Coordinates of N, CA, C and O in Angstrom, one line a residue:
M80 N 63.2 112.0 176.2 CA 62.6 112.0 177.5 C 61.5 110.9 177.5 O 61.2 110.3 176.6
D81 N 60.9 110.8 178.7 CA 59.9 109.8 178.9 C 58.7 110.1 178.1 O 58.4 111.2 177.7
A82 N 57.9 109.0 177.8 CA 56.7 109.1 177.0 C 55.6 109.7 177.9 O 54.6 110.2 177.4
K83 N 55.8 109.7 179.2 CA 54.8 110.3 180.1 C 54.5 111.7 179.9 O 55.5 112.5 179.6
T84 N 53.3 112.2 180.1 CA 53.0 113.6 180.0 C 53.0 114.2 181.4 O 52.4 113.7 182.3
Y85 N 53.7 115.3 181.5 CA 53.8 116.0 182.8 C 53.0 117.3 182.8 O 52.6 117.8 181.7
P86 N 52.6 117.8 184.0 CA 51.8 119.0 184.1 C 52.4 120.2 183.3 O 51.8 121.0 182.7
V87 N 53.8 120.3 183.4 CA 54.5 121.3 182.7 C 55.2 120.7 181.5 O 56.0 119.8 181.7
T88 N 54.8 121.1 180.3 CA 55.5 120.6 179.1 C 56.0 121.7 178.3 O 55.4 122.8 178.3
R89 N 57.1 121.5 177.6 CA 57.6 122.5 176.7 C 58.2 121.8 175.5 O 58.6 120.6 175.6
T90 N 58.3 122.5 174.4 CA 59.0 121.9 173.2 C 60.5 121.9 173.5 O 61.0 122.6 174.4
D91 N 61.2 121.1 172.7 CA 62.7 121.1 172.8 C 63.3 122.5 172.7 O 64.2 122.9 173.4
A92 N 62.7 123.2 171.7 CA 63.2 124.6 171.5 C 63.0 125.5 172.7 O 63.8 126.3 173.0
E93 N 61.8 125.3 173.3 CA 61.5 126.1 174.5 C 62.5 125.7 175.7 O 63.0 126.6 176.4
W94 N 62.8 124.4 175.9 CA 63.7 124.0 176.9 C 65.1 124.6 176.6 O 65.8 125.1 177.5
R95 N 65.5 124.5 175.4 CA 66.9 125.1 175.0 C 66.9 126.6 175.2 O 68.0 127.1 175.7
A96 N 65.9 127.3 175.0 CA 65.9 128.7 175.2 C 65.9 129.1 176.6 O 66.5 130.2 177.0
M97 N 65.3 128.4 177.5 CA 65.2 128.8 178.9 C 66.3 128.2 179.8 O 66.6 128.8 180.9
L98 N 67.0 127.2 179.4 CA 68.0 126.5 180.2 C 69.4 126.9 179.6 O 69.5 127.1 178.4
T99 N 70.4 126.9 180.5 CA 71.8 127.0 180.0 C 72.1 125.7 179.3 O 71.5 124.7 179.5
P100 N 73.2 125.7 178.5 CA 73.6 124.5 177.8 C 73.8 123.3 178.8 O 73.5 122.2 178.6
E101 N 74.5 123.6 180.0 CA 74.7 122.6 181.0 C 73.4 122.1 181.6 O 73.2 120.9 181.8
Q102 N 72.5 123.0 181.9 CA 71.2 122.6 182.5 C 70.5 121.8 181.5 O 69.9 120.7 181.9
Y103 N 70.5 122.1 180.2 CA 69.8 121.4 179.2 C 70.3 120.0 179.1 O 69.6 119.0 179.1
Q104 N 71.7 119.8 179.1 CA 72.3 118.5 179.0 C 71.9 117.6 180.2 O 71.6 116.5 180.1
V105 N 72.0 118.2 181.4 CA 71.6 117.5 182.7 C 70.2 117.2 182.7 O 69.8 116.0 182.9
M106 N 69.3 118.2 182.6 CA 67.9 118.0 182.9 C 67.1 117.4 181.8 O 66.1 116.7 182.1
R107 N 67.5 117.5 180.5 CA 66.7 117.0 179.4 C 67.4 115.8 178.8 O 66.7 115.0 178.1
H108 N 68.7 115.6 179.1 CA 69.4 114.4 178.5 C 70.1 113.5 179.5 O 71.0 112.8 179.2
H109 N 69.6 113.7 180.8 CA 70.1 112.8 181.9 C 71.6 112.9 182.1 O 72.2 111.9 182.5
G110 N 72.2 114.1 181.9 CA 73.6 114.3 182.1 C 73.9 114.4 183.6 O 73.0 114.4 184.5
T111 N 75.2 114.6 183.9 CA 75.7 114.9 185.2 C 76.7 116.0 185.2 O 77.6 116.0 184.4
E112 N 76.5 117.0 186.1 CA 77.5 118.0 186.2 C 78.7 117.5 186.9 O 78.7 116.5 187.6
R113 N 79.8 118.3 186.7 CA 81.1 117.9 187.3 C 81.0 118.1 188.8 O 80.5 119.1 189.3
P114 N 81.4 117.1 189.6 CA 81.3 117.2 191.0 C 82.0 118.4 191.6 O 83.1 118.8 191.1
G115 N 81.4 119.0 192.6 CA 82.0 120.2 193.2 C 81.9 121.5 192.4 O 82.5 122.5 192.8
S116 N 81.2 121.5 191.3 CA 81.2 122.6 190.4 C 80.0 123.6 190.6 O 80.0 124.7 190.1
C117 N 79.1 123.3 191.5 CA 77.9 124.1 191.7 C 77.9 124.8 193.0 O 78.2 124.2 194.1
A118 N 77.6 126.1 193.0 CA 77.6 126.9 194.2 C 76.6 126.4 195.2 O 76.8 126.6 196.4
L119 N 75.5 125.8 194.7 CA 74.5 125.3 195.7 C 75.0 124.2 196.5 O 74.4 123.9 197.5
L120 N 76.1 123.6 196.2 CA 76.7 122.6 197.0 C 77.0 123.1 198.4 O 76.8 122.4 199.4
H121 N 77.4 124.4 198.5 CA 77.7 125.0 199.8 C 76.6 125.9 200.4 O 76.9 126.6 201.3
E122 N 75.4 125.9 199.8 CA 74.3 126.7 200.3 C 73.9 126.2 201.6 O 73.5 125.0 201.7
K123 N 73.9 127.0 202.7 CA 73.5 126.6 204.0 C 72.4 127.4 204.6 O 72.0 127.1 205.7
R124 N 71.9 128.4 203.9 CA 70.8 129.2 204.4 C 69.5 128.4 204.5 O 69.3 127.4 203.7
A125 N 68.6 128.8 205.3 CA 67.2 128.2 205.4 C 66.5 128.6 204.1 O 66.6 129.7 203.6
G126 N 65.8 127.7 203.5 CA 65.0 127.9 202.3 C 64.6 126.7 201.6 O 64.7 125.6 202.2
T127 N 64.3 126.8 200.3 CA 63.7 125.7 199.5 C 64.5 125.7 198.2 O 64.7 126.7 197.6
F128 N 64.9 124.5 197.8 CA 65.5 124.2 196.5 C 64.4 123.8 195.6 O 63.6 122.9 195.9
T129 N 64.3 124.5 194.5 CA 63.2 124.3 193.5 C 63.8 123.8 192.2 O 65.0 124.0 191.9
C130 N 62.9 123.3 191.3 CA 63.3 122.8 190.0 C 63.7 124.0 189.1 O 62.9 124.9 189.0
A131 N 64.8 124.0 188.5 CA 65.2 125.0 187.5 C 64.4 125.0 186.3 O 64.4 126.0 185.5
G132 N 63.6 123.9 186.0 CA 62.8 123.8 184.8 C 61.4 124.3 185.0 O 60.7 124.7 184.0
C133 N 60.9 124.3 186.3 CA 59.5 124.7 186.5 C 59.2 125.3 187.8 O 58.0 125.7 188.1
D134 N 60.2 125.6 188.6 CA 60.0 126.2 189.9 C 59.3 125.4 191.0 O 59.0 125.9 192.0
Q135 N 59.0 124.1 190.7 CA 58.4 123.3 191.8 C 59.3 123.2 193.0 O 60.5 122.8 192.8
P136 N 58.8 123.4 194.2 CA 59.6 123.1 195.4 C 60.0 121.6 195.4 O 59.1 120.7 195.3
L137 N 61.3 121.3 195.6 CA 61.8 119.9 195.6 C 62.3 119.5 196.9 O 62.0 118.4 197.4
F138 N 63.2 120.3 197.5 CA 63.9 119.9 198.8 C 63.9 121.1 199.7 O 64.2 122.2 199.3
E139 N 63.8 120.8 201.0 CA 63.9 121.9 202.0 C 65.4 121.8 202.5 O 65.9 120.8 202.7
S140 N 65.9 123.0 202.8 CA 67.3 123.1 203.2 C 67.6 122.3 204.5 O 68.7 121.8 204.7
K141 N 66.6 122.2 205.4 CA 66.8 121.5 206.7 C 67.1 120.0 206.5 O 67.6 119.4 207.4
L142 N 66.8 119.5 205.3 CA 67.1 118.1 205.0 C 68.3 117.9 204.1 O 68.6 116.8 203.6
K143 N 69.1 119.0 203.9 CA 70.3 118.9 203.1 C 71.5 118.6 204.0 O 71.5 119.0 205.2
F144 N 72.4 117.8 203.5 CA 73.6 117.4 204.3 C 74.8 117.3 203.4 O 74.7 117.2 202.2
E145 N 75.9 117.3 204.0 CA 77.2 117.2 203.3 C 77.5 115.7 203.2 O 77.8 115.0 204.2
S146 N 77.5 115.2 202.0 CA 77.8 113.8 201.7 C 79.2 113.5 201.3 O 79.7 112.4 201.3
G147 N 80.0 114.6 200.9 CA 81.3 114.4 200.5 C 81.4 113.9 199.1 O 82.5 113.6 198.6
T148 N 80.3 113.9 198.3 CA 80.3 113.4 196.9 C 80.6 114.5 195.9 O 80.9 114.2 194.8
G149 N 80.4 115.8 196.3 CA 80.5 116.9 195.3 C 79.2 117.3 194.7 O 79.2 118.2 193.8
W150 N 78.1 116.7 195.1 CA 76.8 117.2 194.7 C 75.9 117.5 195.9 O 76.0 116.8 197.0
P151 N 75.0 118.4 195.8 CA 74.0 118.6 196.9 C 73.3 117.3 197.2 O 72.8 116.6 196.3
S152 N 73.2 117.0 198.5 CA 72.5 115.8 199.0 C 71.5 116.1 200.0 O 71.6 117.0 200.8
F153 N 70.4 115.4 199.9 CA 69.2 115.6 200.8 C 68.7 114.2 201.3 O 68.9 113.2 200.6
N154 N 68.1 114.2 202.5 CA 67.5 113.0 203.0 C 66.2 112.7 202.3 O 65.9 111.5 202.1
D155 N 65.4 113.7 202.0 CA 64.0 113.4 201.5 C 63.5 114.6 200.7 O 63.8 115.7 201.1
P156 N 62.7 114.3 199.7 CA 62.2 115.5 198.9 C 60.9 116.0 199.5 O 60.3 115.3 200.4
V157 N 60.4 117.1 199.1 CA 59.1 117.6 199.4 C 58.1 116.5 198.9 O 58.2 116.0 197.8
E158 N 57.1 116.2 199.7 CA 56.2 115.1 199.3 C 55.5 115.4 198.0 O 55.0 116.4 197.7
G159 N 55.6 114.3 197.1 CA 55.0 114.4 195.8 C 55.8 115.2 194.7 O 55.3 115.3 193.6
S160 N 56.9 115.7 195.1 CA 57.6 116.6 194.2 C 58.5 115.9 193.2 O 58.9 116.4 192.1
V161 N 58.9 114.6 193.5 CA 59.8 113.9 192.6 C 59.2 112.5 192.3 O 58.4 112.0 193.1
E162 N 59.7 111.9 191.2 CA 59.4 110.6 190.9 C 60.6 109.8 190.6 O 61.7 110.5 190.2
N163 N 60.6 108.5 190.7 CA 61.8 107.7 190.4 C 61.6 106.8 189.3 O 60.5 106.3 189.1
T164 N 62.7 106.5 188.6 CA 62.6 105.5 187.5 C 63.9 104.7 187.6 O 64.9 105.1 188.2
V165 N 64.0 103.5 187.0 CA 65.2 102.7 187.0 C 66.1 103.2 185.9 O 65.7 103.4 184.7
D166 N 67.4 103.4 186.2 CA 68.4 103.9 185.3 C 69.4 102.8 185.1 O 70.1 102.5 186.1
R167 N 69.5 102.2 183.9 CA 70.5 101.1 183.7 C 71.6 101.6 182.8 O 72.3 100.8 182.2
S168 N 71.9 102.9 182.8 CA 73.0 103.4 182.0 C 74.4 103.1 182.6 O 74.4 102.8 183.8
Y169 N 75.4 103.2 181.9 CA 76.8 103.0 182.3 C 77.0 101.7 183.0 O 77.9 101.5 183.9
G170 N 76.3 100.6 182.6 CA 76.5 99.3 183.1 C 76.2 99.0 184.5 O 76.7 98.1 185.2
M171 N 75.3 99.9 185.1 CA 74.9 99.7 186.5 C 73.4 100.0 186.6 O 72.8 100.6 185.7
T172 N 72.8 99.6 187.7 CA 71.4 99.9 187.9 C 71.3 100.9 189.1 O 71.8 100.6 190.2
R173 N 70.7 102.0 188.8 CA 70.5 103.1 189.8 C 69.0 103.5 189.8 O 68.3 103.2 188.8
T174 N 68.7 104.3 190.8 CA 67.3 104.9 190.8 C 67.5 106.3 190.5 O 68.0 107.1 191.2
E175 N 66.9 106.7 189.3 CA 66.9 108.1 188.8 C 65.8 108.9 189.5 O 64.7 108.3 189.8
V176 N 66.1 110.1 189.8 CA 65.1 111.0 190.4 C 64.8 112.1 189.3 O 65.7 112.7 188.8
H177 N 63.5 112.4 189.1 CA 63.2 113.4 188.2 C 62.0 114.2 188.8 O 61.3 113.7 189.6
C178 N 61.8 115.4 188.3 CA 60.8 116.3 188.8 C 59.4 115.8 188.3 O 59.2 115.4 187.2
A179 N 58.5 115.6 189.3 CA 57.2 115.1 189.0 C 56.3 116.1 188.2 O 55.3 115.7 187.7
N180 N 56.8 117.4 188.2 CA 56.0 118.4 187.5 C 56.4 118.6 186.1 O 55.5 118.9 185.2
C181 N 57.7 118.5 185.7 CA 58.1 118.7 184.4 C 58.9 117.6 183.8 O 59.3 117.6 182.6
G182 N 59.3 116.6 184.6 CA 60.0 115.4 184.1 C 61.5 115.6 184.0 O 62.2 114.7 183.6
S183 N 62.0 116.8 184.4 CA 63.4 117.0 184.2 C 64.3 116.1 185.1 O 63.9 115.8 186.3
H184 N 65.4 115.6 184.6 CA 66.3 114.7 185.4 C 67.0 115.6 186.4 O 67.4 116.7 186.1
L185 N 67.0 115.1 187.7 CA 67.6 115.8 188.8 C 68.8 115.1 189.3 O 69.8 115.8 189.6
G186 N 68.9 113.8 189.3 CA 70.0 113.1 189.9 C 69.6 111.7 190.2 O 68.7 111.1 189.5
H187 N 70.1 111.1 191.3 CA 69.8 109.7 191.7 C 69.6 109.7 193.2 O 70.1 110.6 193.9
V188 N 69.0 108.6 193.6 CA 68.8 108.4 195.1 C 69.5 107.1 195.4 O 69.4 106.1 194.7
F189 N 70.2 107.1 196.5 CA 71.0 105.9 197.0 C 70.6 105.6 198.4 O 70.3 106.5 199.2
P190 N 70.7 104.3 198.8 CA 70.3 103.9 200.2 C 71.4 104.0 201.2 O 71.6 103.1 202.1
D191 N 72.3 105.0 201.1 CA 73.5 105.1 202.0 C 73.5 106.5 202.7 O 74.6 106.9 203.1
G192 N 72.3 107.1 202.9 CA 72.3 108.4 203.6 C 72.1 108.2 205.1 O 72.0 107.1 205.6
P193 N 72.2 109.3 205.8 CA 72.1 109.3 207.2 C 70.6 109.2 207.7 O 69.7 109.3 206.9
P194 N 70.4 108.9 209.0 CA 69.0 108.9 209.5 C 68.4 110.2 209.3 O 69.1 111.2 209.2
P195 N 67.1 110.4 209.3 CA 66.2 109.3 209.6 C 65.8 108.5 208.5 O 65.2 107.4 208.7
T196 N 66.0 108.9 207.2 CA 65.5 108.1 206.1 C 66.5 107.0 205.6 O 66.1 106.1 204.9
G197 N 67.8 107.3 205.8 CA 68.8 106.4 205.3 C 69.0 106.6 203.8 O 69.7 105.8 203.1
L198 N 68.4 107.6 203.2 CA 68.5 107.9 201.8 C 69.4 109.1 201.5 O 69.5 110.0 202.3
R199 N 70.0 109.0 200.3 CA 70.8 110.1 199.9 C 70.4 110.5 198.5 O 70.7 109.8 197.5
Y200 N 69.6 111.6 198.4 CA 69.2 112.1 197.1 C 70.4 113.0 196.6 O 70.6 114.1 197.2
C201 N 71.1 112.5 195.7 CA 72.3 113.1 195.1 C 71.8 113.9 193.9 O 71.5 113.3 192.8
I202 N 71.8 115.2 194.0 CA 71.1 116.0 193.0 C 72.1 117.0 192.3 O 72.9 117.6 192.9
N203 N 72.0 117.1 191.0 CA 72.8 118.0 190.2 C 72.3 119.4 190.6 O 71.2 119.8 190.4
G204 N 73.3 120.2 191.1 CA 73.0 121.6 191.5 C 72.5 122.4 190.4 O 71.6 123.3 190.6
V205 N 72.9 122.2 189.1 CA 72.4 123.0 188.0 C 70.9 122.8 187.7 O 70.3 123.6 187.1
A206 N 70.3 121.7 188.3 CA 68.9 121.4 188.1 C 68.1 122.1 189.1 O 66.8 122.0 189.1
L207 N 68.7 122.9 190.1 CA 68.0 123.5 191.2 C 68.2 125.0 191.1 O 69.2 125.5 190.7
N208 N 67.2 125.7 191.7 CA 67.3 127.1 192.1 C 67.1 127.1 193.6 O 66.6 126.1 194.2
F209 N 67.5 128.1 194.3 CA 67.4 128.2 195.7 C 66.6 129.5 196.1 O 66.9 130.6 195.6
E210 N 65.6 129.3 196.9 CA 64.8 130.4 197.4 C 64.9 130.5 198.9 O 64.4 129.6 199.6
P211 N 65.7 131.5 199.4 CA 65.9 131.6 200.9 C 64.6 131.9 201.6 O 63.7 132.5 201.0
S212 N 64.4 131.5 202.8 CA 63.2 131.8 203.6 C 63.2 133.3 203.9 O 64.3 133.9 204.1
A213 N 62.0 133.8 204.1 CA 61.9 135.2 204.3 C 62.2 135.5 205.8 O 62.2 134.7 206.6

């Protein structure tokens, strides 16, 4: 993981104990879940998507859209909830998105989304929990 210190920190053993093996691979080792494999892809209720690693609110359901990619997609995150870094893996340059609170890898952001932002935050569903609105 990054050398940066985040407000929520855990040892590798603590991350392994709290996350499923798939979550651990995606969130702590920059993996990617299989497209179309997460139930949150089809979540349409009002509510908030939070980080599976620290419960920080990340995305509001009103900014979720169907991108056809197989991963949950959003226009914009909750202000201050995510940070971006340059990802040069797999022979390409992309913008990685990670939780600003615990540093967990969430996915990537691309400049091909719908208005109003034109952004598509393509997020691994296993990195998210969903809290429906009351």
